[in-house]
Short mmCIF file of C-alpha atoms in Angstrom, two decimals:
data_model
loop_
_atom_site.label_atom_id
_atom_site.label_comp_id
_atom_site.label_asym_id
_atom_site.label_seq_id
_atom_site.Cartn_x
_atom_site.Cartn_y
_atom_site.Cartn_z
CA MET A 1 -5.25 -21.73 -27.16
CA ARG A 2 -5.64 -23.62 -30.31
CA ASN A 3 -2.18 -22.87 -31.47
CA GLN A 4 -0.82 -24.43 -28.47
CA ASP A 5 1.57 -27.39 -29.10
CA TRP A 6 0.32 -29.96 -26.75
CA LYS A 7 2.93 -32.45 -27.25
CA LEU A 8 5.71 -29.98 -26.43
CA LYS A 9 3.85 -29.07 -23.28
CA TYR A 10 3.45 -32.73 -22.36
CA GLN A 11 7.08 -33.28 -22.82
CA ASP A 12 7.78 -30.14 -20.85
CA LEU A 13 5.61 -31.40 -17.99
CA LYS A 14 7.04 -34.61 -18.17
CA LEU A 15 10.49 -33.32 -17.72
CA LYS A 16 9.48 -31.12 -14.89
CA PHE A 17 7.80 -34.24 -13.23
CA HIS A 18 10.83 -36.23 -13.61
CA ASP A 19 13.13 -33.26 -12.30
CA ALA A 20 11.08 -33.18 -9.21
CA VAL A 21 10.96 -37.07 -8.63
CA ASP A 22 14.82 -36.62 -9.13
CA VAL A 23 15.07 -33.68 -6.54
CA ALA A 24 12.81 -35.48 -4.30
CA PHE A 25 14.60 -38.67 -4.42
CA ARG A 26 18.00 -36.84 -3.69
CA LEU A 27 16.54 -34.89 -0.72
CA GLY A 28 15.24 -38.19 0.53
CA MET A 29 18.68 -39.85 0.32
CA GLU A 30 20.23 -36.95 2.18
CA GLN A 31 17.79 -36.94 4.85
CA GLY A 32 17.85 -40.96 5.05
CA LEU A 33 21.75 -40.58 5.30
CA GLN A 34 21.44 -38.19 8.36
CA GLN A 35 19.07 -40.50 10.08
CA ALA A 36 21.01 -43.52 9.02
CA GLN A 37 22.18 -44.17 12.61
CA VAL A 38 18.57 -44.23 13.73
CA GLN A 39 17.56 -46.49 11.05
CA GLN A 40 20.48 -48.92 11.46
CA ALA A 41 19.06 -49.61 14.92
CA GLN A 42 15.49 -50.07 13.65
CA GLN A 43 17.02 -52.07 10.96
CA GLN A 44 18.80 -54.33 13.16
CA GLN A 45 15.75 -54.75 15.38
CA ALA A 46 13.52 -55.74 12.12
CA ASP A 47 16.35 -58.22 11.31
CA ALA A 48 16.24 -59.87 14.51
CA GLN A 49 12.31 -59.92 14.36
CA ALA A 50 12.43 -61.43 10.77
CA ALA A 51 15.01 -63.91 12.16
CA GLN A 52 12.90 -64.73 14.66
CA GLN A 53 9.95 -65.33 12.41
CA ALA A 54 11.97 -67.38 10.07
CA ALA A 55 13.05 -69.49 13.00
CA MET A 56 9.22 -70.03 13.78
CA GLY A 57 8.52 -71.17 10.38
CA GLY A 58 7.01 -68.01 8.85
CA GLN A 59 4.62 -68.38 6.07
CA PRO A 60 5.37 -67.20 2.55
CA GLY A 61 3.77 -63.74 1.70
CA GLN A 62 4.70 -62.47 5.02
CA PRO A 63 6.46 -59.07 5.30
CA GLY A 64 10.13 -59.34 4.62
CA GLU A 65 9.65 -62.49 2.42
CA ASP A 66 8.93 -62.51 -1.26
CA PRO A 67 8.18 -66.02 -2.58
CA ASN A 68 9.21 -64.71 -6.35
CA ALA A 69 12.51 -63.36 -5.34
CA PRO A 70 15.37 -64.71 -7.61
CA PRO A 71 18.19 -66.45 -5.78
CA GLY A 72 20.99 -64.30 -4.27
CA GLN A 73 18.90 -61.33 -3.78
CA GLU A 74 20.23 -59.05 -1.27
CA GLN A 75 18.70 -58.17 2.01
CA THR A 76 17.25 -54.59 1.99
CA ASP A 77 18.01 -52.10 4.74
CA GLY A 78 14.71 -50.32 4.38
CA SER A 79 16.07 -47.08 2.58
CA GLU A 80 14.11 -45.54 -0.22
CA LEU A 81 16.98 -46.76 -2.76
CA ASP A 82 16.59 -50.17 -1.35
CA GLN A 83 12.96 -50.17 -2.21
CA HIS A 84 13.71 -49.14 -5.90
CA ILE A 85 16.46 -51.86 -5.88
CA GLY A 86 13.90 -54.32 -4.63
CA GLN A 87 11.29 -53.14 -7.34
CA LEU A 88 13.94 -53.45 -10.02
CA GLU A 89 14.92 -56.75 -8.90
CA GLY A 90 11.10 -57.83 -9.00
CA MET A 91 10.86 -56.51 -12.56
CA LEU A 92 13.91 -58.52 -13.48
CA GLY A 93 12.48 -61.69 -12.02
CA GLN A 94 9.44 -61.31 -14.06
CA SER A 95 11.24 -60.55 -17.30
CA GLN A 96 12.15 -63.43 -19.73
CA PRO A 97 15.75 -64.78 -18.97
CA GLY A 98 18.30 -63.75 -21.84
CA SER A 99 16.24 -61.15 -23.33
CA PRO A 100 17.96 -57.81 -24.14
CA GLU A 101 15.52 -56.08 -21.62
CA GLN A 102 16.69 -58.22 -18.72
CA ALA A 103 20.39 -57.86 -19.82
CA GLY A 104 19.70 -53.96 -19.57
CA LEU A 105 17.83 -54.16 -16.38
CA GLN A 106 20.55 -56.18 -15.02
CA LYS A 107 23.08 -53.60 -15.86
CA SER A 108 21.41 -50.69 -14.57
CA LEU A 109 20.62 -52.80 -11.15
CA ASN A 110 24.28 -53.46 -10.89
CA GLY A 111 25.19 -49.83 -11.37
CA ILE A 112 22.61 -48.68 -8.89
CA LYS A 113 23.98 -51.35 -6.50
CA ALA A 114 27.38 -50.01 -6.83
CA PHE A 115 26.29 -46.49 -6.03
CA ARG A 116 24.67 -47.73 -3.01
CA SER A 117 27.74 -49.40 -1.78
CA THR A 118 29.80 -46.35 -2.40
CA LEU A 119 27.34 -44.12 -0.65
CA LYS A 120 27.36 -46.48 2.14
CA GLN A 121 31.12 -46.60 2.28
CA ALA A 122 31.38 -42.53 2.13
CA TYR A 123 28.62 -42.41 5.00
CA GLU A 124 30.66 -44.90 7.26
CA LEU A 125 34.02 -43.06 6.48
CA LYS A 126 32.18 -39.70 7.53
CA LYS A 127 30.78 -41.41 10.59
CA SER A 128 34.57 -42.91 11.66
CA GLU A 129 35.78 -39.09 10.80
CA GLN A 130 33.26 -37.79 13.26
CA ALA A 131 34.07 -40.28 15.96
CA ILE A 132 37.87 -39.55 15.49
CA LYS A 133 37.33 -35.82 16.03
CA ALA A 134 35.06 -36.48 19.10
CA ILE A 135 37.66 -38.71 20.53
CA GLY A 136 40.36 -36.03 19.79
CA LYS A 137 38.04 -33.39 21.60
CA ALA A 138 37.34 -35.43 24.45
CA MET A 139 41.00 -36.12 25.01
CA LYS A 140 42.14 -32.52 25.22
CA SER A 141 39.79 -29.54 25.05
CA PRO A 142 41.34 -26.69 23.30
CA PHE A 143 42.06 -23.59 25.52
CA THR A 144 39.20 -21.12 24.51
CA LEU A 145 38.11 -17.79 25.88
CA SER A 146 34.47 -17.34 26.92
CA LYS A 147 32.53 -14.63 25.20
CA THR A 148 32.73 -12.37 28.29
CA ALA A 149 36.44 -12.93 28.87
CA THR A 150 37.02 -11.87 25.28
CA LYS A 151 35.34 -8.82 25.94
CA ASN A 152 36.42 -7.87 29.34
CA LEU A 153 40.13 -9.06 29.20
CA THR A 154 42.81 -6.85 28.20
CA GLU A 155 45.13 -7.78 25.31
CA HIS A 156 47.99 -8.38 27.64
CA GLY A 157 45.70 -10.44 29.96
CA LYS A 158 44.72 -12.64 26.90
CA LYS A 159 48.30 -12.81 26.06
CA GLY A 160 49.48 -14.04 29.37
CA LEU A 161 46.76 -16.76 29.57
CA SER A 162 47.93 -18.28 25.96
CA ASP A 163 51.47 -18.02 27.27
CA GLN A 164 50.88 -19.93 30.47
CA GLU A 165 49.06 -22.65 28.49
CA ARG A 166 52.34 -22.68 26.02
CA ILE A 167 54.86 -22.61 28.89
CA VAL A 168 53.36 -25.44 30.84
CA GLU A 169 53.02 -27.49 27.80
CA GLU A 170 56.69 -26.92 26.72
CA LEU A 171 57.77 -27.78 30.05
CA MET A 172 55.84 -31.03 30.12
CA LYS A 173 57.25 -31.85 26.44
CA SER A 174 60.62 -31.14 27.72
CA MET A 175 60.41 -33.74 30.69
CA SER A 176 59.94 -36.40 28.48
CA ASP A 177 63.23 -35.73 26.62
CA GLU A 178 65.06 -35.04 29.89
CA GLU A 179 63.58 -38.33 31.44
CA ALA A 180 64.94 -40.18 28.24
CA LYS A 181 68.50 -38.76 28.81
CA ALA A 182 68.29 -39.65 32.81
CA LYS A 183 67.28 -43.18 31.93
CA ASP A 184 70.31 -43.41 29.59
CA SER A 185 72.82 -42.07 32.20
CA ILE A 186 71.32 -44.33 34.87
CA ALA A 187 71.69 -47.47 32.74
CA LYS A 188 75.13 -46.41 32.08
CA THR A 189 76.02 -46.23 35.65
CA LEU A 190 74.59 -49.65 36.46
CA ASP A 191 76.54 -51.24 33.42
CA TYR A 192 79.36 -49.60 34.70
CA GLU A 193 78.87 -51.07 38.18
CA GLN A 194 78.31 -54.60 36.38
CA LEU A 195 74.69 -54.97 37.66
CA LEU A 196 73.04 -55.02 34.36
CA LYS A 197 72.33 -58.25 32.60
CA GLY A 198 74.08 -58.58 29.25
CA MET B 1 73.12 -56.94 51.88
CA TYR B 2 75.20 -54.92 49.29
CA GLY B 3 73.25 -53.19 46.59
CA ILE B 4 74.35 -50.05 44.31
CA SER B 5 77.74 -48.40 45.62
CA SER B 6 77.54 -45.23 47.15
CA SER B 7 79.39 -43.67 44.15
CA GLY B 8 76.73 -45.32 42.01
CA LYS B 9 73.93 -43.86 44.02
CA GLU B 10 75.70 -40.52 43.49
CA ALA B 11 75.84 -40.85 39.83
CA ILE B 12 72.20 -41.71 39.66
CA GLU B 13 71.23 -38.75 41.94
CA LEU B 14 73.37 -36.58 39.61
CA ALA B 15 71.46 -37.91 36.65
CA ILE B 16 67.94 -36.92 38.13
CA SER B 17 69.28 -33.68 39.52
CA LYS B 18 70.70 -32.63 36.07
CA MET B 19 67.23 -33.59 34.70
CA PHE B 20 65.32 -31.32 37.10
CA ASP B 21 67.83 -28.34 37.01
CA SER B 22 67.38 -28.34 33.26
CA LEU B 23 63.48 -28.29 33.45
CA ALA B 24 63.84 -25.72 36.18
CA TYR B 25 66.06 -23.57 34.10
CA LYS B 26 63.57 -23.79 31.02
CA PHE B 27 60.54 -23.04 33.37
CA LEU B 28 61.87 -20.27 35.51
CA GLY B 29 64.08 -18.51 32.93
CA ASN B 30 67.46 -16.87 33.88
CA ILE B 31 67.95 -17.04 37.56
CA PRO B 32 71.35 -16.90 39.27
CA LYS B 33 70.95 -19.60 41.65
CA LEU B 34 70.91 -22.24 38.53
CA ARG B 35 73.19 -20.10 36.23
CA GLU B 36 75.89 -20.55 38.82
CA LYS B 37 75.42 -24.36 38.76
CA SER B 38 76.21 -25.13 35.16
CA PRO B 39 77.92 -23.56 32.52
CA PHE B 40 75.56 -25.09 30.26
CA PHE B 41 72.72 -22.60 30.85
CA SER B 42 74.29 -19.95 28.79
CA SER B 43 71.04 -18.52 26.91
CA SER B 44 67.77 -17.57 28.50
CA PRO B 45 64.73 -19.42 27.37
CA ALA B 46 62.16 -17.72 25.35
CA PHE B 47 59.11 -18.50 27.25
CA SER B 48 59.29 -18.80 31.25
CA LEU B 49 57.77 -17.82 34.42
CA ALA B 50 59.65 -14.48 34.30
CA HIS B 51 58.05 -13.95 30.79
CA ILE B 52 54.51 -14.51 32.12
CA PHE B 53 55.29 -11.87 34.94
CA ILE B 54 56.49 -9.10 32.33
CA GLN B 55 53.65 -9.96 30.11
CA ALA B 56 51.14 -9.59 33.16
CA LEU B 57 52.97 -6.14 33.67
CA ASN B 58 51.59 -5.08 30.03
CA ASN B 59 55.32 -5.71 28.82
CA LYS B 60 56.79 -2.94 30.72
CA GLU B 61 60.27 -2.68 32.46
CA PRO B 62 59.79 -3.84 35.86
CA ASN B 63 60.72 -1.17 38.56
CA ILE B 64 62.92 -2.23 41.74
CA PHE B 65 59.89 -3.46 43.55
CA GLU B 66 58.48 -5.56 40.60
CA ARG B 67 61.84 -7.08 40.17
CA ASP B 68 62.12 -7.99 43.79
CA VAL B 69 58.51 -9.47 43.68
CA LEU B 70 59.66 -11.54 40.58
CA LYS B 71 62.89 -12.59 42.26
CA SER B 72 60.89 -13.80 45.47
CA ILE B 73 58.34 -15.70 42.77
CA LEU B 74 61.15 -17.47 41.06
CA ASN B 75 62.86 -18.50 44.25
CA SER B 76 59.91 -20.12 45.63
CA SER B 77 59.01 -22.04 42.59
CA TYR B 78 62.63 -23.37 42.48
CA GLY B 79 62.02 -24.24 45.82
CA TYR B 80 59.16 -26.53 44.97
CA ILE B 81 60.99 -27.93 42.05
CA GLU B 82 64.05 -28.79 44.29
CA SER B 83 62.14 -30.52 46.80
CA LEU B 84 60.50 -32.61 43.98
CA LYS B 85 63.94 -33.40 42.64
CA ASN B 86 65.37 -34.35 45.91
CA ARG B 87 62.13 -36.55 46.44
CA THR B 88 62.31 -38.28 43.07
CA SER B 89 66.11 -38.71 43.16
CA SER B 90 65.87 -40.62 46.68
CA ASN B 91 62.80 -42.57 45.36
CA VAL B 92 64.55 -43.71 42.05
CA VAL B 93 67.94 -44.63 43.90
CA GLU B 94 66.02 -46.52 46.60
CA SER B 95 63.76 -48.49 44.01
CA ILE B 96 66.82 -49.38 41.96
CA ASP B 97 68.77 -50.40 44.89
CA ALA B 98 66.03 -52.50 46.22
CA LEU B 99 65.86 -54.13 42.45
CA VAL B 100 69.50 -54.86 42.73
CA LYS B 101 69.47 -56.12 46.10
CA GLU B 102 66.65 -58.78 45.08
CA ALA B 103 68.47 -59.76 42.16
CA LYS B 104 71.67 -60.63 43.86
CA LEU B 105 69.75 -62.52 46.66
CA LYS B 106 68.69 -64.69 43.67
CA LYS B 107 71.92 -64.76 42.30
CA GLU B 108 70.66 -62.94 39.22
CA TYR B 109 71.23 -59.68 37.50
CA VAL B 110 68.63 -56.82 36.55
CA ASN B 111 67.96 -56.36 33.52
CA SER B 112 67.39 -52.85 31.62
CA SER B 113 63.78 -53.29 31.07
CA GLN B 114 63.25 -53.78 34.87
CA VAL B 115 65.28 -50.73 35.54
CA ASN B 116 63.37 -48.80 33.07
CA GLU B 117 59.97 -49.91 34.69
CA VAL B 118 61.17 -48.62 38.06
CA ILE B 119 62.37 -45.43 36.70
CA ALA B 120 59.23 -45.03 34.49
CA GLY B 121 56.76 -45.42 37.74
CA GLU B 122 58.86 -42.85 39.70
CA MET B 123 58.86 -40.26 36.81
CA GLU B 124 55.13 -40.70 36.23
CA LYS B 125 54.62 -39.56 39.82
CA ALA B 126 57.48 -36.70 39.51
CA ARG B 127 55.48 -35.58 36.10
CA GLY B 128 52.28 -35.13 37.72
CA HIS B 129 53.58 -33.29 40.68
CA LEU B 130 55.60 -31.09 38.22
CA LYS B 131 52.77 -30.38 36.18
CA LEU B 132 50.89 -29.20 39.53
CA ILE B 133 53.90 -26.96 40.43
CA ALA B 134 54.06 -25.50 36.80
CA GLU B 135 50.22 -24.81 36.85
CA ALA B 136 50.04 -23.52 40.29
CA GLU B 137 53.18 -21.12 39.78
CA THR B 138 52.14 -19.82 36.46
CA THR B 139 48.84 -19.09 37.69
CA LYS B 140 50.37 -17.36 40.78
CA THR B 141 52.89 -15.33 38.81
CA ARG B 142 50.34 -14.43 36.23
CA ASN B 143 47.93 -13.02 38.89
CA LEU B 144 50.64 -11.47 40.86
CA GLY B 145 51.85 -9.60 37.74
CA HIS B 146 48.34 -8.25 37.17
CA THR B 147 48.25 -7.18 40.58
CA MET B 148 51.45 -5.31 40.43
CA TYR B 149 50.16 -3.69 37.15
CA ILE B 150 47.19 -2.74 38.87
CA ILE B 151 48.70 -1.32 41.81
CA GLY B 152 50.97 0.97 39.74
CA ASP B 153 48.15 2.03 37.46
CA ALA B 154 46.04 2.92 40.30
CA LYS B 155 48.85 4.81 42.01
CA ASP B 156 49.06 6.91 38.84
CA GLN B 157 45.41 7.72 39.00
CA GLY B 158 45.47 8.75 42.67
CA ILE B 159 43.50 5.48 43.73
CA SER B 160 45.01 3.94 46.96
CA ASP B 161 42.63 0.92 47.11
CA PRO B 162 41.48 -0.15 43.64
CA VAL B 163 38.29 -2.04 42.93
CA CYS B 164 39.50 -5.29 41.25
CA PHE B 165 37.18 -8.29 39.72
CA TYR B 166 38.17 -11.77 38.36
CA ILE B 167 37.22 -12.61 34.76
CA LEU B 168 35.83 -16.21 34.29
CA VAL B 169 37.83 -17.35 31.21
CA ARG B 170 36.07 -20.54 30.82
CA ASP B 171 32.55 -20.01 31.06
CA GLY B 172 30.60 -23.37 31.84
CA LYS B 173 33.79 -25.11 33.09
CA ALA B 174 34.81 -22.75 35.84
CA CYS B 175 34.74 -24.76 39.23
CA PHE B 176 32.10 -24.00 42.04
CA GLU B 177 34.66 -22.18 44.07
CA CYS B 178 35.56 -19.65 41.39
CA VAL B 179 31.98 -19.04 40.51
CA ARG B 180 31.01 -18.67 44.18
CA LEU B 181 33.85 -15.91 44.69
CA HIS B 182 34.21 -14.22 41.38
CA MET B 183 30.39 -13.94 40.27
CA LEU B 184 27.18 -12.51 42.10
CA GLU B 185 24.16 -14.54 42.63
CA ASP B 186 22.90 -13.92 39.21
CA GLY B 187 25.79 -15.94 37.65
CA VAL B 188 26.52 -13.41 35.12
CA THR B 189 27.99 -10.17 36.86
CA PRO B 190 31.39 -10.41 37.97
CA ARG B 191 31.73 -9.66 41.99
CA VAL B 192 33.90 -6.83 42.81
CA TRP B 193 36.70 -6.57 45.67
CA LYS B 194 38.59 -3.72 47.06
CA LEU B 195 42.17 -5.12 46.55
CA SER B 196 42.92 -4.90 50.41
CA GLU B 197 40.18 -7.14 50.97
CA MET B 198 41.96 -10.10 48.80
CA SER B 199 44.12 -12.65 50.31
CA MET B 200 47.69 -12.73 49.25
CA GLY B 201 48.61 -16.45 50.00
CA TRP B 202 47.23 -19.69 48.74
CA HIS B 203 43.33 -19.88 48.64
CA LYS B 204 41.83 -22.23 50.90
CA ARG B 205 38.66 -23.90 49.82
CA GLY B 206 35.50 -22.16 51.82
CA GLU B 207 37.31 -19.04 52.42
CA ASP B 208 35.01 -16.01 52.05
CA ARG B 209 37.64 -13.96 49.83
CA PRO B 210 39.44 -14.54 46.89
CA SER B 211 43.34 -14.81 46.39
CA ALA B 212 45.39 -12.52 44.43
CA CYS B 213 47.49 -15.66 43.45
CA GLY B 214 44.51 -17.30 41.98
CA GLU B 215 42.18 -19.78 43.68
CA HIS B 216 43.65 -23.25 42.48
CA PRO B 217 46.36 -24.64 40.32
CA PHE B 218 44.45 -25.07 37.19
CA CYS B 219 42.64 -21.69 37.77
CA ARG B 220 42.27 -19.56 34.53
CA CYS B 221 40.45 -16.77 36.21
CA SER B 222 42.34 -13.47 35.59
CA LEU B 223 42.29 -10.46 37.94
CA SER B 224 41.47 -7.01 36.39
CA GLN B 225 40.76 -3.52 37.53
CA LEU B 226 37.59 -1.90 37.63
CA GLN B 227 37.74 1.73 36.71
CA PRO B 228 35.63 4.50 38.59
CA GLY B 229 32.64 5.13 36.87
CA TRP B 230 32.46 1.78 35.26
CA GLY B 231 30.18 -1.33 35.88
CA PHE B 232 28.68 -4.39 34.24
CA LYS B 233 26.08 -4.79 31.76
CA GLY B 234 25.01 -8.35 31.39
CA GLY B 235 28.44 -9.57 32.54
CA TYR B 236 30.19 -7.22 30.10
CA ILE B 237 32.30 -4.16 31.57
CA SER B 238 30.68 -0.94 30.55
CA PHE B 239 30.73 2.79 31.50
CA ILE B 240 27.74 3.55 33.44
CA SER B 241 28.31 7.21 34.82
CA PRO B 242 31.02 9.17 35.92
CA THR B 243 29.59 8.95 39.61
CA HIS B 244 28.92 5.38 39.68
CA ASP B 245 30.51 3.08 41.99
CA GLU B 246 30.19 -0.56 41.36
CA TYR B 247 31.70 -1.64 44.61
CA LYS B 248 29.13 0.53 46.77
CA LYS B 249 26.32 -0.77 44.49
CA GLN B 250 27.28 -4.45 44.87
CA ARG B 251 27.45 -3.91 48.85
CA GLY B 252 24.41 -1.94 49.07
CA GLU B 253 26.13 1.23 50.28
CA ASP B 254 25.07 3.51 47.27
CA VAL B 255 21.95 4.76 48.91
#
């Protein structure tokens, strides 16, 4: 026990603690992204309430309003990352203007804000992709065999079903091509009869 | 009032006719009735109604009876397409003629966009009907092919009236009529029928027996034979015992 290096042990524990905080933060972020849709709705509601309070002449110190907030502070959206950004902004407000500490903090803050923006963009993109997929699915559901049909149907039965889908699809595709040809031919006839304008 | 000339109308009818003949050929495959009409139909399409029938027969060479069944299927399908062709052709000619007459009364000319709009409207209607014909005829052909296959197979086994059942292909998407006719009350076990009990014509909603042609145009349920000794476990076909008779079991006759 006496030979134990307490400083090393402290540093080791500190490192583990930071790792745990980091992992927890990341997990929280992922969860937060998954629930962002719900949060967005809640956020809109909260924003509406805040706007209503502001319109009614809310008192300083009320929730959602920081009297010490520096000008140009962005509105938070309630996520964990935003809370941290808010904390950093608070610290930045308290630090001396022009000091190297403030410059460092400002740089970190900008980096985090950029990171948040990238995350938001990626999330929005993912949401749009999901929406497009859902629209595509709703437009034409792919032909799939049920579990029992897969087992009960013979191979030639399965082949017959997929061929049926293919034949109908190809016929309808051909109709579009043939329709264009017929239109062209009719236009020529009307033109020959001098019934068409131009 | 003078609209399009009779030769002009004939030319329009010919354009529509060519369109439908080409579609019919692509859909039905090599049938003499169409081949004689145009020298352009020189090769058989890869996928056609005839292809579905052969596929349903397990890709075997059709015998004389099966050939005859296929011929009658193709002829009746062509009949439906021909009637659609005649109707569409008359509709297009009449609509364009009316457009021309109206323009002439106003001392104007029709423009191509007006004509295209009229044709597109008629073609949209024709497209819906053609899809319905294609769906109904492919379903009928597939199921009749299966029926012919079942009859041949049963004959080889010495079974005069084979026990059949329909396989619901789209669980959860099957219509009420298909579920009612093809499944038992438990909603899992397929209902079995003797082939002689089945109707051989188009099914009418509410009838108490299924049709060998399928129940409706977009039906994907497939006819299959249940071999003696086989039954169902949780909806899956499985061997029960050599003496098991699923038909008698379902009808309460196996006491």
